[in-house]
C-alpha positions as a Python dict, from the first residue, in 0.01 Angstrom:
ca = {
    (1, 'M'): (0, 0, 0),
    (2, 'R'): (215, 210, 226),
    (3, 'R'): (470, 422, 40),
    (4, 'N'): (764, 228, 183),
    (5, 'E'): (620, -94, 39),
    (6, 'W'): (661, 17, -322),
    (7, 'W'): (827, -318, -396),
    (8, 'R'): (506, -517, -354),
    (9, 'G'): (389, -591, -706),
    (10, 'A'): (678, -394, -857),
    (11, 'A'): (831, -468, -1196),
    (12, 'I'): (1212, -456, -1183),
    (13, 'Y'): (1432, -430, -1492),
    (14, 'Q'): (1773, -596, -1467),
    (15, 'I'): (2062, -409, -1628),
    (16, 'Y'): (2377, -612, -1694),
    (17, 'P'): (2598, -304, -1730),
    (18, 'R'): (2881, -444, -1942),
    (19, 'S'): (2625, -542, -2207),
    (20, 'F'): (2376, -256, -2188),
    (21, 'Q'): (2534, 48, -2355),
    (22, 'D'): (2896, 152, -2416),
    (23, 'S'): (2959, 527, -2386),
    (24, 'N'): (3336, 553, -2435),
    (25, 'G'): (3407, 321, -2728),
    (26, 'D'): (3594, 43, -2550),
    (27, 'G'): (3342, -229, -2639),
    (28, 'V'): (3216, -267, -2281),
    (29, 'G'): (2899, -116, -2140),
    (30, 'D'): (2931, 130, -1855),
    (31, 'L'): (2736, 352, -1615),
    (32, 'R'): (2722, 651, -1848),
    (33, 'G'): (2584, 425, -2117),
    (34, 'A'): (2317, 305, -1875),
    (35, 'I'): (2229, 667, -1794),
    (36, 'R'): (2171, 732, -2165),
    (37, 'R'): (1921, 445, -2189),
    (38, 'L'): (1728, 502, -1865),
    (39, 'P'): (1443, 690, -2040),
    (40, 'Y'): (1386, 378, -2253),
    (41, 'V'): (1364, 165, -1939),
    (42, 'A'): (1129, 407, -1765),
    (43, 'A'): (905, 413, -2074),
    (44, 'L'): (851, 37, -2042),
    (45, 'G'): (659, 104, -1722),
    (46, 'V'): (883, -62, -1463),
    (47, 'Q'): (924, 75, -1112),
    (48, 'A'): (1289, -10, -1048),
    (49, 'I'): (1618, -115, -1201),
    (50, 'W'): (1859, -375, -1066),
    (51, 'I'): (2217, -316, -1175),
    (52, 'S'): (2452, -616, -1178),
    (53, 'P'): (2796, -558, -1019),
    (54, 'F'): (2995, -252, -1122),
    (55, 'F'): (3232, -260, -825),
    (56, 'Q'): (3610, -276, -837),
    (57, 'S'): (3709, -623, -950),
    (58, 'P'): (3976, -818, -1141),
    (59, 'M'): (3679, -948, -1346),
    (60, 'A'): (3761, -1319, -1318),
    (61, 'D'): (3383, -1373, -1290),
    (62, 'T'): (3269, -1057, -1472),
    (63, 'G'): (3243, -854, -1152),
    (64, 'Y'): (3108, -1113, -910),
    (65, 'D'): (3460, -1127, -764),
    (66, 'V'): (3473, -796, -576),
    (67, 'S'): (3803, -647, -461),
    (68, 'D'): (3652, -327, -316),
    (69, 'Y'): (3284, -314, -225),
    (70, 'C'): (3282, 65, -198),
    (71, 'A'): (3448, 158, -528),
    (72, 'V'): (3335, 165, -891),
    (73, 'D'): (3560, -29, -1128),
    (74, 'P'): (3717, 207, -1388),
    (75, 'L'): (3579, -24, -1657),
    (76, 'F'): (3233, 108, -1567),
    (77, 'G'): (3316, 466, -1471),
    (78, 'T'): (3341, 656, -1145),
    (79, 'L'): (3147, 717, -825),
    (80, 'L'): (3034, 1047, -973),
    (81, 'D'): (2890, 855, -1269),
    (82, 'F'): (2699, 633, -1028),
    (83, 'D'): (2568, 935, -836),
    (84, 'E'): (2445, 1082, -1164),
    (85, 'L'): (2279, 751, -1253),
    (86, 'L'): (2097, 762, -918),
    (87, 'D'): (1981, 1117, -977),
    (88, 'V'): (1861, 1048, -1332),
    (89, 'A'): (1685, 725, -1234),
    (90, 'H'): (1510, 889, -941),
    (91, 'G'): (1410, 1180, -1163),
    (92, 'L'): (1243, 928, -1396),
    (93, 'G'): (1060, 765, -1106),
    (94, 'L'): (1285, 457, -1098),
    (95, 'K'): (1416, 297, -779),
    (96, 'V'): (1775, 170, -796),
    (97, 'I'): (1875, -174, -662),
    (98, 'V'): (2240, -281, -667),
    (99, 'D'): (2401, -622, -634),
    (100, 'H'): (2555, -715, -299),
    (101, 'V'): (2795, -1006, -352),
    (102, 'L'): (2824, -1095, 11),
    (103, 'S'): (2914, -1465, 49),
    (104, 'H'): (3261, -1428, -105),
    (105, 'S'): (3512, -1170, -226),
    (106, 'S'): (3794, -1162, -476),
    (107, 'D'): (4126, -1308, -364),
    (108, 'Q'): (4262, -961, -443),
    (109, 'H'): (4049, -795, -176),
    (110, 'R'): (4262, -645, 99),
    (111, 'W'): (4072, -857, 354),
    (112, 'F'): (4191, -1179, 193),
    (113, 'T'): (4542, -1048, 127),
    (114, 'E'): (4577, -992, 500),
    (115, 'S'): (4398, -1311, 601),
    (116, 'R'): (4630, -1537, 402),
    (117, 'C'): (4952, -1384, 545),
    (118, 'D'): (4954, -1606, 854),
    (119, 'R'): (4722, -1765, 1110),
    (120, 'H'): (4743, -1488, 1372),
    (121, 'N'): (4672, -1156, 1198),
    (122, 'N'): (4366, -939, 1263),
    (123, 'R'): (4175, -1096, 974),
    (124, 'A'): (4311, -1449, 1003),
    (125, 'D'): (3959, -1582, 1070),
    (126, 'W'): (3774, -1369, 813),
    (127, 'Y'): (3772, -1650, 556),
    (128, 'V'): (3703, -2023, 583),
    (129, 'W'): (4040, -2191, 646),
    (130, 'A'): (4091, -2557, 735),
    (131, 'D'): (4380, -2797, 784),
    (132, 'P'): (4433, -3079, 536),
    (133, 'K'): (4362, -3439, 620),
    (134, 'P'): (4668, -3637, 734),
    (135, 'D'): (4725, -3748, 373),
    (136, 'G'): (4726, -3387, 250),
    (137, 'T'): (4388, -3399, 78),
    (138, 'A'): (4108, -3145, 121),
    (139, 'P'): (3914, -3129, 451),
    (140, 'N'): (3597, -3283, 305),
    (141, 'N'): (3414, -3368, -17),
    (142, 'W'): (3255, -3028, -89),
    (143, 'L'): (3250, -2926, -455),
    (144, 'S'): (3265, -2591, -632),
    (145, 'V'): (2971, -2478, -844),
    (146, 'F'): (3223, -2399, -1118),
    (147, 'G'): (3383, -2745, -1113),
    (148, 'G'): (3631, -2940, -904),
    (149, 'P'): (3684, -2935, -525),
    (150, 'A'): (3563, -2636, -325),
    (151, 'W'): (3900, -2617, -148),
    (152, 'E'): (4222, -2449, -262),
    (153, 'W'): (4561, -2502, -98),
    (154, 'D'): (4745, -2191, 18),
    (155, 'A'): (5119, -2248, 56),
    (156, 'T'): (5173, -1947, 285),
    (157, 'R'): (4923, -2047, 555),
    (158, 'R'): (4966, -2416, 475),
    (159, 'Q'): (4591, -2458, 490),
    (160, 'Y'): (4301, -2496, 250),
    (161, 'Y'): (4047, -2218, 200),
    (162, 'L'): (3686, -2264, 88),
    (163, 'H'): (3556, -2131, -243),
    (164, 'N'): (3206, -2224, -355),
    (165, 'F'): (3276, -2071, -695),
    (166, 'L'): (3617, -1989, -851),
    (167, 'A'): (3937, -2044, -655),
    (168, 'S'): (3983, -1667, -688),
    (169, 'Q'): (3654, -1616, -499),
    (170, 'P'): (3731, -1722, -140),
    (171, 'D'): (3434, -1758, 94),
    (172, 'L'): (3398, -1515, 382),
    (173, 'N'): (3356, -1665, 728),
    (174, 'F'): (3018, -1538, 846),
    (175, 'H'): (3057, -1723, 1175),
    (176, 'N'): (3289, -1433, 1259),
    (177, 'R'): (3080, -1138, 1384),
    (178, 'A'): (3343, -892, 1258),
    (179, 'V'): (3286, -1018, 902),
    (180, 'Q'): (2913, -959, 935),
    (181, 'D'): (2981, -608, 1067),
    (182, 'A'): (3211, -529, 774),
    (183, 'V'): (2960, -657, 517),
    (184, 'L'): (2681, -452, 676),
    (185, 'E'): (2899, -140, 672),
    (186, 'C'): (2948, -187, 297),
    (187, 'A'): (2571, -199, 258),
    (188, 'R'): (2537, 113, 472),
    (189, 'Y'): (2783, 295, 244),
    (190, 'W'): (2554, 249, -58),
    (191, 'L'): (2241, 326, 143),
    (192, 'E'): (2396, 656, 242),
    (193, 'R'): (2465, 728, -126),
    (194, 'G'): (2095, 682, -192),
    (195, 'V'): (2037, 333, -333),
    (196, 'D'): (1690, 189, -280),
    (197, 'G'): (1790, -168, -206),
    (198, 'F'): (2003, -470, -274),
    (199, 'R'): (1988, -795, -462),
    (200, 'L'): (2178, -1035, -235),
    (201, 'D'): (2384, -1267, -452),
    (202, 'A'): (2388, -1636, -350),
    (203, 'V'): (2234, -1537, -18),
    (204, 'N'): (2207, -1892, 116),
    (205, 'F'): (2583, -1950, 71),
    (206, 'C'): (2693, -1720, 354),
    (207, 'F'): (2731, -1982, 626),
    (208, 'H'): (2894, -2326, 623),
    (209, 'D'): (2877, -2614, 869),
    (210, 'R'): (3135, -2550, 1141),
    (211, 'L'): (3216, -2921, 1164),
    (212, 'L'): (3286, -2943, 789),
    (213, 'Q'): (3080, -3260, 754),
    (214, 'N'): (3078, -3435, 417),
    (215, 'N'): (2777, -3376, 194),
    (216, 'P'): (2571, -3688, 121),
    (217, 'A'): (2486, -3798, -232),
    (218, 'M'): (2179, -3646, -395),
    (219, 'A'): (1882, -3881, -385),
    (220, 'A'): (1810, -4049, -717),
    (221, 'G'): (1566, -3847, -925),
    (222, 'A'): (1576, -3539, -704),
    (223, 'A'): (1538, -3208, -885),
    (224, 'N'): (1840, -2982, -921),
    (225, 'D'): (1906, -2646, -1088),
    (226, 'I'): (2264, -2743, -1186),
    (227, 'P'): (2340, -2876, -1538),
    (228, 'E'): (2375, -3254, -1554),
    (229, 'T'): (2726, -3208, -1694),
    (230, 'N'): (2839, -3067, -1358),
    (231, 'P'): (2916, -3315, -1076),
    (232, 'Y'): (2812, -3045, -826),
    (233, 'G'): (2459, -3169, -882),
    (234, 'F'): (2549, -3517, -759),
    (235, 'Q'): (2562, -3394, -398),
    (236, 'D'): (2290, -3301, -153),
    (237, 'H'): (2441, -2971, -36),
    (238, 'R'): (2336, -3011, 324),
    (239, 'Y'): (2645, -2869, 491),
    (240, 'D'): (2817, -2623, 256),
    (241, 'K'): (2523, -2378, 235),
    (242, 'T'): (2175, -2293, 372),
    (243, 'Q'): (2279, -2324, 734),
    (244, 'P'): (2039, -2224, 1014),
    (245, 'E'): (2273, -1945, 1130),
    (246, 'N'): (2188, -1754, 814),
    (247, 'I'): (1848, -1657, 955),
    (248, 'A'): (2000, -1448, 1234),
    (249, 'F'): (2228, -1266, 990),
    (250, 'L'): (1934, -1186, 759),
    (251, 'R'): (1760, -1030, 1059),
    (252, 'R'): (2067, -811, 1112),
    (253, 'Y'): (2059, -711, 744),
    (254, 'R'): (1689, -624, 769),
    (255, 'Q'): (1749, -419, 1085),
    (256, 'L'): (1999, -211, 891),
    (257, 'L'): (1758, -154, 601),
    (258, 'D'): (1477, -61, 837),
    (259, 'Q'): (1684, 237, 952),
    (260, 'Y'): (1617, 387, 608),
    (261, 'E'): (1273, 446, 460),
    (262, 'G'): (1152, 229, 172),
    (263, 'K'): (1463, 13, 122),
    (264, 'V'): (1435, -345, -1),
    (265, 'A'): (1640, -666, 2),
    (266, 'I'): (1590, -937, -262),
    (267, 'G'): (1766, -1268, -204),
    (268, 'E'): (1891, -1503, -475),
    (269, 'V'): (1838, -1860, -352),
    (270, 'G'): (1996, -2155, -529),
    (271, 'D'): (1918, -2459, -319),
    (272, 'G'): (1811, -2733, -559),
    (273, 'P'): (1488, -2906, -455),
    (274, 'R'): (1474, -2701, -133),
    (275, 'S'): (1490, -2359, -300),
    (276, 'L'): (1128, -2254, -254),
    (277, 'K'): (1123, -2379, 106),
    (278, 'T'): (1439, -2181, 176),
    (279, 'A'): (1296, -1872, 5),
    (280, 'G'): (989, -1906, 222),
    (281, 'E'): (1197, -1922, 540),
    (282, 'Y'): (1398, -1617, 434),
    (283, 'T'): (1090, -1402, 360),
    (284, 'S'): (839, -1514, 624),
    (285, 'G'): (738, -1253, 878),
    (286, 'S'): (869, -898, 848),
    (287, 'D'): (1214, -930, 1002),
    (288, 'K'): (1424, -1089, 725),
    (289, 'L'): (1435, -1038, 348),
    (290, 'H'): (1152, -856, 174),
    (291, 'M'): (1147, -1113, -106),
    (292, 'C'): (1348, -1389, -277),
    (293, 'Y'): (1377, -1542, -619),
    (294, 'T'): (1481, -1895, -705),
    (295, 'F'): (1564, -2082, -1025),
    (296, 'D'): (1236, -2275, -1025),
    (297, 'L'): (1089, -2087, -1323),
    (298, 'L'): (1426, -2037, -1493),
    (299, 'G'): (1441, -2388, -1634),
    (300, 'P'): (1327, -2555, -1957),
    (301, 'E'): (985, -2679, -1843),
    (302, 'F'): (698, -2458, -1963),
    (303, 'T'): (392, -2645, -1842),
    (304, 'P'): (91, -2561, -1626),
    (305, 'T'): (184, -2830, -1373),
    (306, 'R'): (537, -2691, -1330),
    (307, 'F'): (413, -2338, -1272),
    (308, 'A'): (136, -2454, -1040),
    (309, 'A'): (384, -2655, -832),
    (310, 'A'): (617, -2356, -793),
    (311, 'I'): (333, -2126, -689),
    (312, 'R'): (189, -2376, -442),
    (313, 'N'): (528, -2461, -293),
    (314, 'F'): (605, -2099, -219),
    (315, 'E'): (258, -2024, -83),
    (316, 'E'): (281, -2323, 150),
    (317, 'A'): (633, -2233, 265),
    (318, 'A'): (557, -1865, 331),
    (319, 'P'): (191, -1762, 304),
    (320, 'D'): (291, -1421, 445),
    (321, 'G'): (613, -1403, 240),
    (322, 'W'): (667, -1230, -92),
    (323, 'P'): (825, -1392, -398),
    (324, 'C'): (1005, -1230, -688),
    (325, 'W'): (947, -1417, -1015),
    (326, 'A'): (1166, -1403, -1326),
    (327, 'F'): (1180, -1604, -1647),
    (328, 'S'): (1527, -1490, -1762),
    (329, 'N'): (1842, -1342, -1611),
    (330, 'H'): (2219, -1327, -1664),
    (331, 'D'): (2273, -1685, -1543),
    (332, 'V'): (2035, -1890, -1760),
    (333, 'V'): (1945, -1951, -2124),
    (334, 'R'): (1701, -1682, -2239),
    (335, 'H'): (1341, -1798, -2217),
    (336, 'A'): (1271, -1710, -2581),
    (337, 'T'): (1505, -2002, -2658),
    (338, 'R'): (1410, -2229, -2367),
    (339, 'W'): (1037, -2208, -2433),
    (340, 'G'): (1027, -2098, -2796),
    (341, 'E'): (980, -1755, -2949),
    (342, 'G'): (611, -1823, -2997),
    (343, 'A'): (563, -1828, -2620),
    (344, 'V'): (719, -1486, -2551),
    (345, 'E'): (394, -1286, -2552),
    (346, 'L'): (215, -1542, -2339),
    (347, 'A'): (510, -1543, -2098),
    (348, 'I'): (489, -1171, -2019),
    (349, 'M'): (113, -1191, -1964),
    (350, 'L'): (166, -1484, -1729),
    (351, 'L'): (451, -1307, -1548),
    (352, 'V'): (247, -992, -1476),
    (353, 'A'): (-34, -1209, -1338),
    (354, 'L'): (178, -1385, -1073),
    (355, 'R'): (165, -1287, -708),
    (356, 'G'): (482, -1105, -605),
    (357, 'A'): (732, -871, -764),
    (358, 'I'): (858, -953, -1113),
    (359, 'C'): (1199, -916, -1276),
    (360, 'L'): (1262, -848, -1645),
    (361, 'Y'): (1607, -914, -1790),
    (362, 'Q'): (1741, -664, -2042),
    (363, 'G'): (1651, -767, -2397),
    (364, 'E'): (1368, -1004, -2310),
    (365, 'E'): (1127, -725, -2405),
    (366, 'L'): (1283, -744, -2753),
    (367, 'G'): (1236, -1120, -2773),
    (368, 'L'): (1613, -1176, -2779),
    (369, 'T'): (1716, -1540, -2808),
    (370, 'E'): (2021, -1716, -2667),
    (371, 'A'): (2336, -1647, -2869),
    (372, 'D'): (2520, -1952, -3004),
    (373, 'L'): (2884, -1859, -2945),
    (374, 'Q'): (3208, -2024, -3048),
    (375, 'F'): (3451, -2146, -2783),
    (376, 'E'): (3705, -1875, -2869),
    (377, 'D'): (3442, -1608, -2793),
    (378, 'L'): (3366, -1728, -2440),
    (379, 'R'): (3447, -1517, -2134),
    (380, 'D'): (3251, -1712, -1873),
    (381, 'P'): (3479, -1942, -1667),
    (382, 'Y'): (3181, -2169, -1600),
    (383, 'G'): (3127, -2229, -1973),
    (384, 'I'): (3497, -2262, -2049),
    (385, 'R'): (3528, -2527, -1777),
    (386, 'F'): (3242, -2747, -1906),
    (387, 'W'): (3254, -2682, -2283),
    (388, 'P'): (3115, -2824, -2508),
    (389, 'A'): (2853, -3013, -2307),
    (390, 'F'): (2760, -2691, -2125),
    (391, 'K'): (2829, -2360, -2296),
    (392, 'G'): (2801, -2141, -1990),
    (393, 'R'): (2626, -1807, -1946),
    (394, 'D'): (2775, -1590, -2220),
    (395, 'G'): (2492, -1670, -2461),
    (396, 'C'): (2245, -1466, -2252),
    (397, 'R'): (2495, -1187, -2184),
    (398, 'T'): (2561, -1060, -2537),
    (399, 'P'): (2514, -683, -2578),
    (400, 'M'): (2178, -515, -2624),
    (401, 'V'): (2079, -402, -2970),
    (402, 'W'): (1935, -54, -3002),
    (403, 'E'): (1946, 30, -3374),
    (404, 'G'): (1908, -241, -3636),
    (405, 'G'): (2108, -57, -3901),
    (406, 'A'): (2387, 78, -3682),
    (407, 'S'): (2730, -71, -3631),
    (408, 'N'): (2715, -329, -3351),
    (409, 'G'): (2344, -256, -3314),
    (410, 'G'): (2416, 85, -3162),
    (411, 'F'): (2576, -73, -2855),
    (412, 'S'): (2935, 43, -2921),
    (413, 'R'): (3160, 197, -3183),
    (414, 'A'): (3421, -68, -3102),
    (415, 'R'): (3417, -444, -3121),
    (416, 'P'): (3190, -558, -2833),
    (417, 'W'): (3329, -773, -2553),
    (418, 'L'): (3096, -1050, -2674),
    (419, 'P'): (2977, -1083, -3036),
    (420, 'I'): (2627, -967, -3124),
    (421, 'P'): (2425, -1228, -3316),
    (422, 'Q'): (2314, -1108, -3657),
    (423, 'E'): (1958, -1224, -3589),
    (424, 'H'): (1933, -987, -3291),
    (425, 'L'): (1962, -680, -3516),
    (426, 'A'): (1618, -749, -3661),
    (427, 'K'): (1475, -727, -3307),
    (428, 'A'): (1615, -379, -3225),
    (429, 'P'): (1353, -137, -3087),
    (430, 'D'): (1369, 85, -3397),
    (431, 'V'): (1302, -213, -3626),
    (432, 'A'): (1049, -434, -3451),
    (433, 'A'): (839, -254, -3192),
    (434, 'A'): (564, -514, -3145),
    (435, 'I'): (713, -709, -2853),
    (436, 'P'): (831, -405, -2653),
    (437, 'E'): (484, -258, -2694),
    (438, 'R'): (330, -583, -2569),
    (439, 'Y'): (551, -552, -2257),
    (440, 'R'): (434, -194, -2204),
    (441, 'E'): (71, -302, -2240),
    (442, 'A'): (119, -591, -2000),
    (443, 'L'): (284, -372, -1737),
    (444, 'R'): (10, -107, -1774),
    (445, 'F'): (-250, -381, -1729),
    (446, 'R'): (-77, -496, -1409),
    (447, 'R'): (-71, -141, -1270),
    (448, 'K'): (-445, -101, -1335),
    (449, 'H'): (-544, -398, -1121),
    (450, 'S'): (-492, -405, -745),
    (451, 'A'): (-551, -781, -754),
    (452, 'L'): (-241, -828, -973),
    (453, 'Q'): (-21, -597, -769),
    (454, 'R'): (-96, -720, -419),
    (455, 'G'): (-378, -974, -425),
    (456, 'S'): (-380, -1334, -307),
    (457, 'I'): (-348, -1622, -552),
    (458, 'R'): (-554, -1942, -570),
    (459, 'I'): (-496, -2201, -842),
    (460, 'T'): (-816, -2338, -994),
    (461, 'E'): (-679, -2551, -1279),
    (462, 'A'): (-345, -2703, -1380),
    (463, 'S'): (-403, -2950, -1663),
    (464, 'D'): (-174, -3058, -1946),
    (465, 'T'): (-243, -2736, -2134),
    (466, 'V'): (-426, -2490, -1908),
    (467, 'L'): (-317, -2297, -1601),
    (468, 'A'): (-584, -2093, -1424),
    (469, 'F'): (-586, -1902, -1096),
    (470, 'I'): (-774, -1632, -908),
    (471, 'R'): (-602, -1310, -800),
    (472, 'E'): (-805, -1133, -536),
    (473, 'T'): (-816, -832, -304),
    (474, 'E'): (-1107, -691, -106),
    (475, 'E'): (-1176, -456, -397),
    (476, 'E'): (-1130, -689, -692),
    (477, 'S'): (-1132, -1050, -807),
    (478, 'L'): (-962, -1145, -1133),
    (479, 'E'): (-965, -1487, -1300),
    (480, 'C'): (-648, -1550, -1505),
    (481, 'V'): (-652, -1833, -1760),
    (482, 'F'): (-355, -1934, -1977),
    (483, 'H'): (-342, -2185, -2260),
    (484, 'M'): (22, -2296, -2243),
    (485, 'A'): (36, -2502, -2562),
    (486, 'E'): (7, -2387, -2921),
    (487, 'P'): (-199, -2197, -3009),
    (488, 'Y'): (-102, -1992, -2703),
    (489, 'G'): (-365, -1769, -2550),
    (490, 'W'): (-484, -1602, -2229),
    (491, 'T'): (-798, -1454, -2078),
    (492, 'F'): (-853, -1229, -1777),
    (493, 'R'): (-1207, -1209, -1637),
    (494, 'S'): (-1337, -964, -1381),
    (495, 'G'): (-1711, -994, -1331),
    (496, 'T'): (-1856, -958, -1677),
    (497, 'T'): (-1543, -798, -1826),
    (498, 'S'): (-1303, -1015, -2027),
    (499, 'L'): (-967, -934, -2186),
    (500, 'S'): (-789, -1181, -2415),
}
């Protein structure tokens, strides 16, 4: 591989900073806490870290509502702290990827404050504004991911504005070239500071249909990555996201990254049954995103046929594209709970065998399970809105445990922002080292084999219990076989050599 393609086959460790390590005793993780724990991350054998948002924000959606894209929120520290994190990470051989929340901002961002003043200011068209219908109702039937209509009335402009998430997260108008320019300049700011790439949040939400056409109903039985308790899943989101204009903007984003050596863009694609097709379109060729991840392997189904379908669908959509696979992240129930704790060791062996980059979510290497929280403990507006049928995302965001016998598991001297489950303390690295060591072994195994890092993939079996495929380069061919029902097991064969 060329040096600037370090991301091919890379293992990336996601740090959710408010839950990683608290350094100042306020119960919330921060950048200096992350710096303290970077040697632990590097020792796992990953090549990069992805840090979830630490930018200035009113924290209505735990940082995914950004009010200044070029400032660190005081909750997490300072720009100097971030610069030190970069230096320490790079000194440990770790690349640093940061979140770019680009489809929307906070309603407290100065861009929106100006835009909502009237219909004729310099940023009047920087957000998606629309007149009401004659009866005063919203312009169309679009829904918010977080519940209710995707339109909010603004009394000052006497118009509705679009928000695909919270009402305090207005959508930027990417049909306006000036908006694209401003977003790209924010990316340039962090590139100049030395970051190695971006994870593009909700990347297929940037553009909307100019005509504001109503979404049709979702076809009966169609797959969706939205909980059944949420009416958002009742619609086929044909017009409120994944518009064709997005392709041209992604080319602009890639052109910016290509001005710097070895930078990478990873897109998050949430597009229901079309997710893998969309990911393929966004990564095909060499002029758009370097790779994408979807929610296709972040669901409850742990079967050979499900995995085989996801692999085949991506390979068909983008044979020259590059996926990024993950089994857990900050938005879904931890896979130790979804698939069962007995499947955790099999899961990491399967993950390192897949073609593409892979993402590990903090704590999965400890076998952490989903926390069962009480309503009064929730911070996630998504969970609060749909409780109790859907408990939201706080259960996967509880703080890391570092020391089984320490107060709050060594995360903080103060009461943590989310409670730490008692059962997690027994999984701290200083108490139970077996699973973290299995992760280290698995990542070492991946690094040893060129076929696993950059080889092709060809499925040879997908039965009720067995998934098998060939990973292959010109130098090496490796058969990977997984028994995905109890008793779980795996075998890798290369010529006459076998590892189980």
